[in-house]
Coordinates of C-alpha atoms (C1' of nucleotides) in Angstrom, one line a residue:
Chain A
M286 CA -11.4 29.3 -31.8
T287 CA -10.4 26.6 -29.8
T288 CA -6.9 26.6 -28.4
D289 CA -7.3 23.4 -27.1
T290 CA -4.8 21.1 -26.4
T291 CA -6.2 17.9 -27.4
E292 CA -8.9 17.6 -29.8
N293 CA -11.9 19.3 -30.3
E294 CA -15.1 19.2 -27.6
T295 CA -18.4 18.0 -27.7
P296 CA -19.9 18.2 -24.1
A297 CA -23.1 16.9 -23.5
A298 CA -23.5 14.3 -26.4
V299 CA -22.8 11.8 -23.6
S300 CA -23.4 8.5 -25.0
A301 CA -23.3 5.5 -22.9
E302 CA -21.9 3.2 -26.0
E303 CA -18.6 5.4 -26.0
L304 CA -18.5 5.7 -22.3
T305 CA -18.2 2.1 -22.0
Q306 CA -15.6 1.7 -24.8
L307 CA -13.4 4.6 -22.8
I308 CA -13.8 2.5 -19.6
E309 CA -13.1 -0.8 -20.7
R310 CA -10.0 0.8 -22.9
V311 CA -8.6 1.8 -19.5
E312 CA -9.3 -1.5 -17.8
T313 CA -7.5 -3.3 -20.5
I314 CA -4.7 -1.0 -20.0
E315 CA -4.6 -1.6 -16.3
E316 CA -4.7 -5.0 -17.0
E317 CA -1.6 -4.6 -19.0
I318 CA -0.2 -2.7 -16.0
K319 CA -0.9 -5.6 -13.6
G320 CA 0.4 -8.3 -15.9
A321 CA 4.0 -6.1 -15.9
Q322 CA 3.9 -5.6 -12.3
D323 CA 4.0 -9.7 -12.4
D324 CA 6.3 -10.0 -14.8
R325 CA 9.0 -7.9 -12.8
K326 CA 7.9 -9.7 -9.6
D327 CA 8.7 -13.1 -11.7
V328 CA 12.2 -11.7 -12.9
Y329 CA 12.9 -10.9 -9.0
A330 CA 11.9 -14.2 -8.3
E331 CA 13.9 -16.2 -10.8
A332 CA 17.3 -13.6 -9.8
K333 CA 16.4 -15.1 -6.2
A334 CA 16.3 -18.7 -7.2
R335 CA 19.6 -18.3 -9.0
G336 CA 21.6 -16.8 -5.8
Y337 CA 21.2 -13.0 -6.4
D338 CA 20.3 -10.4 -3.7
V339 CA 16.9 -8.9 -4.7
K340 CA 17.1 -6.1 -2.6
A341 CA 20.7 -5.0 -4.0
M342 CA 19.4 -5.6 -7.2
R343 CA 16.6 -3.2 -7.0
K344 CA 19.0 -0.4 -5.7
I345 CA 20.9 -0.8 -9.1
V346 CA 17.9 -0.8 -10.8
A347 CA 17.0 2.7 -8.9
I348 CA 20.4 4.2 -9.1
R349 CA 20.5 3.7 -12.9
K350 CA 17.0 5.2 -13.5
L351 CA 18.3 8.2 -11.5
T352 CA 21.4 8.3 -13.7
R353 CA 19.1 8.5 -16.7
E354 CA 17.0 10.9 -15.6
Q355 CA 20.2 13.3 -14.7
F356 CA 21.1 12.7 -18.4
Q357 CA 17.3 13.8 -19.3
E358 CA 17.6 16.6 -17.1
E359 CA 21.2 17.6 -19.3
S360 CA 19.8 17.5 -22.4
A361 CA 16.8 19.4 -21.2
V362 CA 19.4 22.1 -20.3
L363 CA 21.1 22.0 -23.6
E364 CA 17.2 22.4 -25.4
T365 CA 16.9 25.3 -23.2
Y366 CA 20.1 26.5 -24.5
L367 CA 20.0 25.7 -28.1
S368 CA 16.4 27.2 -28.2
A369 CA 17.7 30.4 -26.1
M370 CA 20.4 30.7 -29.0
G371 CA 17.7 30.0 -31.3
L372 CA 19.0 26.8 -32.5
A373 CA 16.1 24.2 -31.4
Chain B
M250 CA 15.9 -31.9 -1.0
T251 CA 14.6 -28.0 -0.4
T252 CA 11.0 -27.6 -1.1
D253 CA 12.1 -25.1 -3.9
T254 CA 9.2 -23.4 -5.8
T255 CA 10.9 -22.2 -8.8
E256 CA 14.1 -23.7 -10.1
N257 CA 17.7 -24.5 -8.7
E258 CA 19.8 -22.2 -6.6
T259 CA 23.4 -21.2 -7.3
P260 CA 24.1 -19.0 -4.4
A261 CA 27.3 -17.0 -4.7
A262 CA 28.5 -17.7 -8.4
V263 CA 27.4 -14.0 -9.2
S264 CA 27.9 -13.7 -13.2
A265 CA 28.0 -9.9 -14.1
E266 CA 26.5 -11.1 -17.2
E267 CA 23.9 -13.1 -16.2
L268 CA 22.9 -10.0 -13.4
T269 CA 23.1 -7.4 -16.1
Q270 CA 20.7 -9.7 -18.3
L271 CA 18.2 -9.7 -15.0
I272 CA 18.4 -6.1 -14.4
E273 CA 17.7 -5.2 -18.3
R274 CA 14.8 -7.3 -18.0
V275 CA 13.4 -5.4 -15.3
E276 CA 14.1 -2.2 -16.9
T277 CA 12.3 -3.4 -20.1
I278 CA 9.5 -4.2 -18.1
E279 CA 9.5 -0.6 -16.1
E280 CA 9.3 0.8 -19.5
E281 CA 6.1 -0.9 -20.4
I282 CA 4.6 -0.1 -17.4
K283 CA 5.3 3.4 -17.8
G284 CA 4.3 3.5 -21.0
A285 CA 1.1 1.8 -20.2
Q286 CA 0.2 4.5 -17.2
D287 CA 1.1 7.2 -20.1
D288 CA -1.7 5.2 -22.4
R289 CA -4.1 5.6 -19.6
K290 CA -3.5 9.1 -18.8
D291 CA -4.2 9.5 -22.7
V292 CA -7.4 7.8 -23.0
Y293 CA -8.5 9.7 -19.8
A294 CA -7.5 13.1 -21.8
E295 CA -9.3 11.9 -24.8
A296 CA -12.4 11.3 -22.8
K297 CA -12.1 14.7 -21.2
A298 CA -11.7 16.4 -24.6
R299 CA -15.1 14.6 -25.7
G300 CA -16.8 16.0 -22.8
Y301 CA -17.0 13.3 -20.6
D302 CA -16.5 13.8 -16.6
V303 CA -13.0 12.1 -16.1
K304 CA -13.7 12.1 -12.2
A305 CA -16.8 10.2 -12.2
M306 CA -15.1 7.9 -14.8
R307 CA -12.4 7.2 -12.4
K308 CA -14.8 6.2 -9.5
I309 CA -16.6 4.0 -12.1
V310 CA -13.3 2.1 -13.1
A311 CA -12.8 1.9 -8.9
I312 CA -16.3 0.8 -8.3
R313 CA -15.7 -2.0 -11.3
K314 CA -12.4 -3.2 -9.8
L315 CA -13.6 -3.7 -6.2
T316 CA -16.6 -6.1 -7.8
R317 CA -13.7 -8.1 -9.3
E318 CA -11.5 -8.2 -6.3
Q319 CA -14.7 -9.3 -4.3
F320 CA -15.3 -11.9 -6.9
Q321 CA -11.8 -13.0 -6.2
E322 CA -12.3 -13.1 -2.5
E323 CA -15.6 -14.8 -2.7
S324 CA -13.8 -17.7 -4.7
A325 CA -11.2 -17.7 -2.4
V326 CA -13.4 -18.4 0.5
L327 CA -15.3 -20.9 -1.2
E328 CA -12.3 -23.0 -1.7
T329 CA -11.1 -22.3 1.7
Y330 CA -14.8 -24.0 2.9
L331 CA -14.4 -26.7 0.2
S332 CA -10.7 -27.6 0.9
A333 CA -11.7 -27.8 4.6
M334 CA -14.4 -30.3 4.2
G335 CA -11.6 -32.3 2.1
L336 CA -13.5 -31.7 -1.5
A337 CA -10.4 -29.5 -2.7
Chain C
M242 CA 1.1 36.2 2.6
T243 CA 1.5 32.8 1.8
T244 CA -1.8 31.1 0.9
D245 CA -2.2 28.7 4.4
T246 CA -4.6 26.0 4.1
T247 CA -4.8 25.4 7.6
E248 CA -4.0 27.9 10.2
N249 CA -1.1 30.1 10.9
E250 CA 2.3 29.0 10.7
T251 CA 5.1 29.6 12.5
P252 CA 7.9 28.2 11.0
A253 CA 11.3 28.1 13.0
A254 CA 10.3 29.0 16.3
V255 CA 10.8 25.4 17.1
S256 CA 9.7 24.7 21.1
A257 CA 11.4 21.8 22.3
E258 CA 8.8 21.3 24.5
E259 CA 6.2 21.6 22.2
L260 CA 7.5 19.3 19.8
T261 CA 8.0 16.6 22.7
Q262 CA 4.4 16.9 23.3
L263 CA 3.3 16.5 19.6
I264 CA 5.7 13.1 19.6
E265 CA 4.5 11.7 22.2
R266 CA 0.9 12.1 21.2
V267 CA 1.9 10.1 18.1
E268 CA 3.2 7.6 20.5
T269 CA 0.4 7.1 22.6
I270 CA -1.6 7.0 19.6
E271 CA 0.5 4.4 18.0
E272 CA 0.3 2.6 21.3
E273 CA -3.5 2.4 20.8
I274 CA -3.1 0.8 17.4
K275 CA -0.8 -1.8 18.7
G276 CA -2.9 -2.5 21.4
A277 CA -5.9 -3.1 19.1
Q278 CA -3.9 -5.2 16.6
D279 CA -3.3 -7.6 19.5
D280 CA -6.8 -7.2 20.5
R281 CA -7.9 -8.6 17.0
K282 CA -4.9 -11.2 17.0
D283 CA -7.0 -12.1 20.6
V284 CA -10.1 -12.5 19.0
Y285 CA -8.9 -14.8 16.1
A286 CA -7.0 -16.8 18.6
E287 CA -10.0 -17.5 20.4
A288 CA -12.0 -18.1 17.3
K289 CA -9.6 -20.7 16.3
A290 CA -9.5 -22.3 19.8
R291 CA -13.3 -22.5 19.5
G292 CA -13.1 -24.4 16.1
Y293 CA -13.8 -21.6 13.5
D294 CA -11.8 -21.4 10.2
V295 CA -9.6 -18.5 10.7
K296 CA -8.6 -18.1 7.1
A297 CA -12.1 -18.2 5.9
M298 CA -13.1 -15.7 8.6
R299 CA -10.4 -13.5 7.5
K300 CA -11.6 -13.7 3.8
I301 CA -15.2 -13.0 4.9
V302 CA -13.9 -9.7 7.0
A303 CA -12.2 -8.7 3.7
I304 CA -15.1 -9.3 1.5
R305 CA -17.5 -7.1 4.0
K306 CA -14.7 -4.8 3.6
L307 CA -14.6 -4.6 0.1
T308 CA -18.6 -4.1 0.1
R309 CA -18.3 -1.2 2.6
E310 CA -15.7 0.6 0.4
Q311 CA -17.7 -0.1 -2.8
F312 CA -20.9 1.8 -1.5
Q313 CA -18.5 4.7 -0.3
E314 CA -17.2 4.8 -4.1
E315 CA -20.9 4.4 -5.2
S316 CA -21.9 7.3 -3.1
A317 CA -18.7 9.6 -4.2
V318 CA -19.9 9.0 -7.9
L319 CA -23.4 9.8 -7.3
E320 CA -22.2 13.0 -5.6
T321 CA -20.1 13.5 -8.6
Y322 CA -23.0 13.3 -10.8
L323 CA -25.6 15.4 -8.8
S324 CA -22.8 18.1 -8.7
A325 CA -22.2 17.7 -12.4
M326 CA -26.2 18.4 -12.7
G327 CA -25.7 21.1 -10.6
L328 CA -27.7 19.7 -7.9
A329 CA -25.0 19.3 -5.1
Chain D
M186 CA -10.3 -24.6 36.5
T187 CA -8.7 -24.2 33.1
T188 CA -5.2 -22.1 33.4
D189 CA -5.8 -22.2 29.6
T190 CA -5.2 -18.8 27.9
T191 CA -7.4 -19.1 25.0
E192 CA -10.1 -22.0 26.5
N193 CA -11.0 -25.1 25.5
E194 CA -11.8 -26.1 21.9
T195 CA -15.1 -27.2 20.6
P196 CA -14.3 -27.8 17.2
A197 CA -17.2 -28.7 14.6
A198 CA -20.3 -26.9 16.8
V199 CA -20.3 -24.0 14.2
S200 CA -22.6 -21.8 15.4
A201 CA -23.6 -18.8 12.6
E202 CA -24.6 -16.6 15.4
E203 CA -21.1 -17.0 17.3
L204 CA -19.3 -16.6 13.9
T205 CA -21.2 -13.5 13.3
Q206 CA -20.2 -12.1 16.8
L207 CA -16.6 -12.9 16.2
I208 CA -16.4 -11.1 12.9
E209 CA -18.1 -7.9 14.5
R210 CA -15.9 -8.0 17.3
V211 CA -12.6 -7.9 14.9
E212 CA -14.6 -5.2 12.7
T213 CA -15.1 -2.9 15.5
I214 CA -11.6 -3.4 16.6
E215 CA -10.5 -2.5 13.0
E216 CA -12.7 0.5 13.0
E217 CA -10.4 1.7 16.3
I218 CA -7.4 1.1 14.4
K219 CA -8.8 3.1 11.6
G220 CA -10.0 6.0 13.8
A221 CA -6.3 5.8 15.8
Q222 CA -4.7 6.4 12.5
D223 CA -6.9 9.4 11.4
D224 CA -5.8 10.4 15.1
R225 CA -2.4 10.5 14.2
K226 CA -3.0 12.0 10.9
D227 CA -4.5 15.1 12.5
V228 CA -1.7 15.4 15.0
Y229 CA 0.9 15.4 12.2
A230 CA -1.3 17.9 10.5
E231 CA -1.5 20.0 13.6
A232 CA 2.2 19.8 13.8
K233 CA 2.5 21.0 10.1
A234 CA 0.3 24.1 10.8
R235 CA 2.7 25.0 13.7
G236 CA 5.7 25.1 11.4
Y237 CA 7.2 21.8 12.3
D238 CA 8.6 19.5 10.1
V239 CA 6.4 16.3 9.5
K240 CA 9.1 14.2 7.8
A241 CA 11.8 14.6 10.5
M242 CA 9.1 14.1 13.0
R243 CA 8.3 10.4 11.8
K244 CA 12.2 9.8 11.6
I245 CA 12.2 10.7 15.4
V246 CA 9.3 8.5 16.4
A247 CA 10.8 5.6 14.4
I248 CA 14.3 6.3 16.1
R249 CA 12.7 6.3 19.6
K250 CA 10.7 3.3 18.8
L251 CA 13.8 1.5 17.7
T252 CA 15.7 2.5 21.0
R253 CA 12.5 1.2 22.9
E254 CA 12.7 -2.1 21.3
Q255 CA 16.4 -2.4 22.4
F256 CA 15.9 -2.1 25.7
Q257 CA 13.1 -4.5 25.4
E258 CA 15.6 -6.7 23.8
E259 CA 17.8 -6.4 26.7
S260 CA 15.1 -6.9 29.5
A261 CA 14.2 -10.0 27.3
V262 CA 17.5 -11.2 27.8
L263 CA 17.4 -10.3 31.6
E264 CA 14.1 -12.1 32.0
T265 CA 16.1 -15.0 30.3
Y266 CA 19.0 -15.2 32.8
L267 CA 16.6 -14.8 35.4
S268 CA 14.5 -17.7 34.2
A269 CA 17.9 -19.8 33.8
M270 CA 18.7 -18.9 37.4
G271 CA 15.6 -19.7 38.8
L272 CA 14.7 -16.3 39.7
A273 CA 11.8 -15.7 37.4
Chain E
dA260 C1' 13.5 -21.9 11.2
dC261 C1' 11.5 -20.4 7.1
dG262 C1' 9.6 -18.7 3.2
dT263 C1' 5.3 -16.3 2.1
dT264 C1' 2.0 -13.2 2.4
dT265 C1' 0.0 -9.0 4.3
dG266 C1' 0.3 -4.4 6.4
dC267 C1' 3.0 0.1 6.8
dG268 C1' 5.7 4.1 5.6
dC269 C1' 7.9 7.0 2.0
dT270 C1' 8.2 8.8 -2.0
dT271 C1' 6.6 10.5 -6.0
dT272 C1' 3.0 11.6 -9.2
dA273 C1' -1.4 13.0 -10.6
dG274 C1' -5.0 16.1 -10.1
dC275 C1' -7.6 20.6 -8.5
Chain F
dG127 C1' 1.2 24.7 -5.1
dC128 C1' -0.9 22.1 -2.1
dT129 C1' -3.6 18.1 -1.3
dA130 C1' -4.7 13.7 -2.3
dA131 C1' -3.5 8.9 -4.5
dA132 C1' -0.6 5.6 -6.3
dG133 C1' 3.5 2.8 -6.7
dC134 C1' 6.9 0.7 -4.5
dG135 C1' 10.5 -1.1 -1.1
dC136 C1' 10.4 -2.7 3.6
dA137 C1' 9.2 -5.3 7.5
dA138 C1' 6.4 -7.6 10.8
dA139 C1' 3.4 -11.5 11.2
dC140 C1' 1.8 -15.9 9.6
dG141 C1' 1.3 -20.5 8.6
dT142 C1' 4.4 -24.4 6.7

DNA sequence: ACGTTTGCGCTTTAGC
DNA sequence: GCTAAAGCGCAAACGT
């Protein structure tokens, strides 16, 4: 009986082909990450060229992120309450 | 004329609208990054579920990354040499 | 009893003397670091004075460093494999 | 009779042997740096084991460093004055 | 002197 | 829960 979180497990049937596929998927994703990071860099560079204070902008982004997380915190509490009341 | 890398500069004319646009672009990009990081996590979870050794996989990814970086550096040093020889 | 990783813990018995000793040890080490960084700078300056291309040199150092890191990773992945095979 | 800090320049007489020497000197220095960084890490680990707040310690080190730099600033100004007065 | 590039430390997150 | 690593921002260093 598998109380497995993900899928089913087929331990030692290690296929070199399948492994390669998985690794390449990871690498593709990491390229995406790198690309997006560069995009962000470009946006900041553009902002700077337009005369904005990049350092201040970074702070704004950080603050808004914290704010969003706070709301999430709140809704998590809400969910807990709803769940405790059998209304989840 | 200032050697400007990007575009033209309009320092203190800070438009709240424009600033908001820029910030939101950054935030959208950061969502992409977060999403891609989650995707990577999922791939590793899937690999684990199929019986692969995740720790080893991570190391393989790291090795291949180092290899790529090394090629990058080698190309760069070659360029440097060519440039130094006036063959740029 | 707290699951302590290192040694024994004596939290709030902060001795100003002991603290000072520790801080000074850190500072001494940081002086060493600074000194070594300056030495490196001097070597590059000397190389430049002798007509070598410093930029290229830096890249060569970087490449060799990546190579060493790659060996490290390769050894690590090998260990992982051996360990997985019960041959650790 | 050269009171030259760096020596004299012999541009294109690039010797592979000499270049290797220089690069190895850099690498030796970088090992020293790495070693010292590890030492510092150890001191902080030791401090933590004795119940000190590492984060706070780092701040203290940073503050003391800034203070020292300020004094250096001052003595630099002093030197400038002395120099201006022909007393250097 | 300036802008760009590289290194350093902090913080946060992921893995064990 | 603690340790280790990645991502991020800051600051110094370098070349232009």
